[in-house]
């Protein structure tokens, strides 16, 4: 987790992460309980296979929350997450690494607020399974 | 429900629902993700930040919005069992703190067609707004469903 991050500390191309998540079935059960998403795709191999998947898959919303954590860990205690978007390109499987990363693509000042725009994504099995964007504001040293 | 009838639902809002941001639910959320950021649970740390105290992770609102989303969309998803999650979008306007009471409203905002790998599909955008009585608009959560 970043102790404190300032607008002047980042540039276009600055890398974010990687943050590695390795959810197992227990984590998916915890997420089901926390989120209310009890779709059997996320706890039953038989059901997931009946729907054409090789096995249990990770909840899409859980993957989105991993990317949210990537940004909130990086921005520090005085940064503010303004916007987060995710698109699901493929499924993620439990018991394997989900590599969460990002990259700064733009920074600008608007109405005295210091904005940093980022691309974010999750990779598993060398493929991008979730892609998205994040917009944060950061404090400035002035 | 037929796909043509979906457009009749645009801007038909759900009944507002009040949700209290409850610490136990928040704890289960951060444990499930594995997020130990002290901003969510350490008042001493959080008190020294611009927030002045603990706040909830922004994506926690996904959980808060789920119940109303399922209620609003159950008939729609039952009518279109072949569906994909087309994406998520969150906009944050105010921090949310444990104990806050938020008023949620969900509505279908757009319906359009597009070709995807498996053929012609209908895209439906659902939007949940989160209002805090004192602070006003707190966040917006948009979800895209793809029916094919």
XYZ file of C-alpha atoms in Angstrom:
290
model
C 0.000 0.000 0.000
C 1.330 3.457 -0.909
C 2.000 5.586 2.176
C 1.272 8.863 0.407
C 1.121 9.551 -3.299
C 1.271 13.005 -4.858
C 0.281 14.222 -8.312
C 3.919 15.132 -8.983
C 5.045 11.555 -8.236
C 3.297 10.036 -11.248
C 3.791 10.384 -14.981
C 2.132 8.945 -18.080
C 3.440 5.406 -18.223
C 3.816 4.988 -14.448
C 2.982 1.385 -13.624
C 0.466 0.376 -10.957
C 0.887 -2.934 -9.178
C 1.108 -5.777 -9.868
C -1.190 -6.974 -7.119
C -1.592 -10.757 -7.135
C -4.831 -12.340 -5.949
C -5.181 -16.110 -5.613
C -8.792 -16.789 -4.611
C -9.590 -20.363 -3.654
C -13.041 -21.904 -3.267
C -13.245 -20.700 0.333
C -12.738 -17.102 -0.850
C -15.525 -17.544 -3.406
C -17.797 -18.832 -0.667
C -16.890 -15.819 1.485
C -17.654 -13.544 -1.461
C -20.999 -15.251 -2.048
C -21.900 -14.640 1.575
C -20.716 -11.035 1.502
C -22.321 -10.145 -1.832
C -25.444 -12.286 -1.926
C -24.370 -13.794 -5.271
C -25.117 -17.495 -4.855
C -24.920 -18.379 -8.539
C -23.810 -22.048 -8.610
C -21.293 -21.161 -11.345
C -19.102 -20.005 -8.454
C -19.284 -23.034 -6.135
C -20.391 -26.098 -8.141
C -18.127 -27.730 -10.706
C -21.033 -29.800 -12.045
C -23.192 -26.743 -12.608
C -20.361 -24.737 -14.169
C -19.569 -27.624 -16.536
C -23.242 -27.982 -17.459
C -23.051 -24.359 -18.623
C -20.015 -25.017 -20.777
C -17.259 -23.889 -18.416
C -14.318 -26.160 -17.518
C -15.157 -25.678 -13.851
C -16.013 -23.120 -11.155
C -15.342 -19.513 -12.180
C -14.621 -16.412 -10.110
C -17.454 -13.897 -9.629
C -17.136 -10.982 -12.059
C -17.921 -8.495 -9.289
C -15.138 -9.937 -7.141
C -12.698 -9.311 -9.992
C -13.985 -5.724 -10.254
C -13.397 -5.276 -6.526
C -9.830 -6.566 -6.911
C -9.234 -3.775 -9.421
C -10.844 -1.332 -7.012
C -8.364 -2.456 -4.363
C -5.471 -2.087 -6.818
C -6.391 1.598 -7.135
C -7.237 2.309 -3.498
C -3.984 0.674 -2.363
C -2.025 2.772 -4.877
C -3.685 6.158 -4.417
C -2.804 6.456 -0.723
C -4.865 7.842 2.148
C -5.400 11.274 0.588
C -6.174 10.210 -2.976
C -9.788 9.844 -4.062
C -11.189 7.275 -6.487
C -13.637 9.114 -8.757
C -14.522 6.532 -11.392
C -13.957 2.833 -12.053
C -15.000 0.863 -15.122
C -14.579 -2.832 -15.932
C -15.347 -5.020 -18.905
C -15.253 -8.787 -18.657
C -13.273 -10.218 -21.563
C -12.969 -13.746 -20.246
C -13.571 -15.796 -17.131
C -11.199 -16.179 -14.191
C -10.618 -19.472 -12.413
C -9.978 -19.993 -8.694
C -6.764 -21.539 -7.335
C -4.698 -19.648 -9.905
C -3.092 -16.200 -9.850
C -5.113 -13.183 -10.955
C -2.519 -10.511 -11.750
C -4.024 -7.042 -11.271
C -2.126 -4.174 -12.899
C -2.503 -0.686 -14.236
C -0.792 2.144 -16.038
C -1.176 5.933 -15.933
C -2.381 7.203 -19.304
C -3.110 10.866 -18.551
C -2.804 13.477 -15.827
C -4.390 16.930 -15.718
C -5.623 19.730 -13.507
C -9.263 20.798 -13.620
C -10.907 23.297 -11.253
C -7.914 22.991 -8.926
C -8.320 19.202 -8.670
C -5.393 17.015 -9.789
C -6.663 14.090 -11.871
C -4.841 10.910 -12.893
C -6.395 8.629 -15.489
C -5.381 4.963 -15.638
C -5.915 1.795 -17.620
C -6.342 -1.211 -15.363
C -6.596 -4.911 -16.074
C -6.453 -8.445 -14.745
C -4.395 -11.165 -16.412
C -4.748 -14.879 -15.929
C -3.053 -17.553 -18.021
C -1.293 -14.739 -19.960
C -4.622 -13.322 -21.139
C -6.419 -10.138 -20.116
C -9.674 -11.340 -18.570
C -10.870 -7.975 -17.231
C -9.986 -4.548 -18.636
C -11.055 -1.166 -17.389
C -10.228 2.374 -16.444
C -9.853 4.327 -13.245
C -9.895 8.046 -12.532
C -8.466 9.353 -9.277
C -7.499 12.696 -7.771
C -4.267 13.057 -5.839
C -2.961 15.681 -3.464
C -0.382 18.067 -4.871
C 2.795 19.386 -3.294
C 1.801 22.723 -4.801
C -41.197 -10.429 -21.730
C -40.081 -9.875 -25.309
C -36.969 -7.910 -26.282
C -39.146 -5.236 -27.913
C -40.887 -4.699 -24.576
C -37.602 -3.937 -22.793
C -37.520 -0.417 -24.239
C -40.861 0.304 -22.551
C -39.041 -0.102 -19.235
C -36.519 2.663 -19.870
C -36.566 5.252 -17.054
C -39.158 3.259 -15.087
C -37.519 3.483 -11.676
C -37.701 1.037 -8.810
C -39.159 2.033 -5.466
C -36.419 3.772 -3.467
C -34.802 1.553 -0.858
C -32.906 2.733 2.231
C -29.709 0.876 3.165
C -27.693 1.381 6.287
C -23.936 0.924 5.862
C -23.423 -1.762 8.430
C -20.018 -2.598 9.922
C -20.519 -6.367 9.923
C -21.332 -6.402 6.221
C -18.298 -4.210 5.562
C -16.051 -6.561 7.533
C -17.243 -9.579 5.544
C -16.650 -7.648 2.323
C -13.034 -6.683 3.067
C -12.291 -10.187 4.368
C -13.678 -11.794 1.201
C -11.490 -9.566 -0.983
C -8.475 -9.666 1.305
C -8.266 -5.858 1.554
C -6.606 -4.725 4.790
C -6.340 -1.030 3.938
C -6.449 0.792 7.310
C -8.620 3.517 5.768
C -11.570 1.110 6.094
C -11.085 -0.053 9.682
C -8.437 1.964 11.583
C -9.917 5.175 13.016
C -6.530 6.459 14.182
C -4.996 6.117 10.714
C -8.103 7.309 8.874
C -8.448 10.300 11.197
C -5.143 11.651 9.879
C -6.257 11.509 6.220
C -8.441 13.966 4.329
C -11.414 11.764 5.155
C -11.141 12.488 8.865
C -12.295 8.987 9.760
C -12.940 5.558 8.328
C -14.786 5.273 5.034
C -15.950 2.259 3.046
C -14.076 0.932 -0.001
C -15.730 2.526 -3.034
C -16.558 -0.867 -4.550
C -18.512 -1.789 -1.391
C -21.439 -0.016 -3.043
C -21.610 -2.915 -5.517
C -22.737 -5.111 -2.629
C -25.188 -2.565 -1.326
C -26.786 -2.227 -4.756
C -27.100 -5.961 -5.442
C -30.374 -6.604 -3.601
C -32.295 -3.885 -5.379
C -30.681 -4.758 -8.707
C -31.817 -8.399 -8.417
C -35.293 -7.351 -7.408
C -35.622 -4.868 -10.273
C -34.216 -7.203 -12.920
C -35.529 -10.638 -11.828
C -38.369 -10.680 -14.363
C -36.053 -9.425 -17.103
C -33.354 -12.047 -16.449
C -35.982 -14.787 -16.180
C -37.189 -13.792 -19.649
C -33.669 -13.818 -21.097
C -31.783 -16.729 -19.529
C -28.907 -16.437 -22.032
C -27.097 -13.440 -20.651
C -23.593 -12.142 -20.101
C -22.159 -9.504 -17.804
C -21.241 -6.700 -20.190
C -19.452 -4.500 -17.724
C -19.531 -2.330 -14.670
C -19.119 1.396 -14.181
C -18.964 3.285 -10.898
C -18.849 7.039 -10.306
C -18.085 8.332 -6.816
C -19.172 11.793 -5.625
C -19.007 11.610 -1.818
C -17.244 9.272 0.579
C -19.476 6.778 2.357
C -18.955 5.990 6.041
C -20.076 3.169 8.324
C -23.466 4.098 9.746
C -24.499 6.204 6.746
C -28.023 5.655 5.424
C -28.207 5.662 1.649
C -31.321 5.782 -0.523
C -31.007 3.592 -3.628
C -33.012 3.786 -6.832
C -32.476 1.528 -9.847
C -33.738 1.938 -13.388
C -33.112 0.729 -16.915
C -31.557 3.627 -18.819
C -30.780 2.298 -22.295
C -31.428 -0.623 -24.611
C -29.676 -1.191 -27.944
C -28.633 -4.005 -30.261
C -25.199 -5.013 -31.415
C -23.596 -8.002 -33.100
C -21.398 -10.141 -30.861
C -19.541 -13.439 -31.482
C -22.644 -15.582 -30.946
C -24.931 -13.366 -33.056
C -27.275 -10.435 -32.601
C -27.522 -9.348 -28.961
C -29.473 -6.833 -26.923
C -27.527 -4.626 -24.524
C -29.363 -3.244 -21.480
C -27.858 -0.614 -19.172
C -29.111 -0.504 -15.586
C -28.269 2.393 -13.285
C -28.446 2.520 -9.495
C -28.101 5.902 -7.796
C -27.047 6.223 -4.162
C -28.237 9.310 -2.283
C -27.271 10.451 1.179
C -29.896 12.714 2.795
C -27.278 15.148 4.059
C -24.748 15.041 1.211
C -26.944 14.398 -1.826
C -25.795 12.207 -4.711
C -23.111 9.876 -3.417
C -22.484 7.447 -6.258
C -23.822 5.930 -9.454
C -23.423 2.248 -10.388
C -24.083 1.179 -13.971
C -24.250 -2.432 -15.082
C -24.513 -3.696 -18.640
C -26.351 -6.923 -19.327
C -26.050 -8.654 -22.696
C -29.005 -10.817 -23.772
C -28.428 -13.122 -26.708
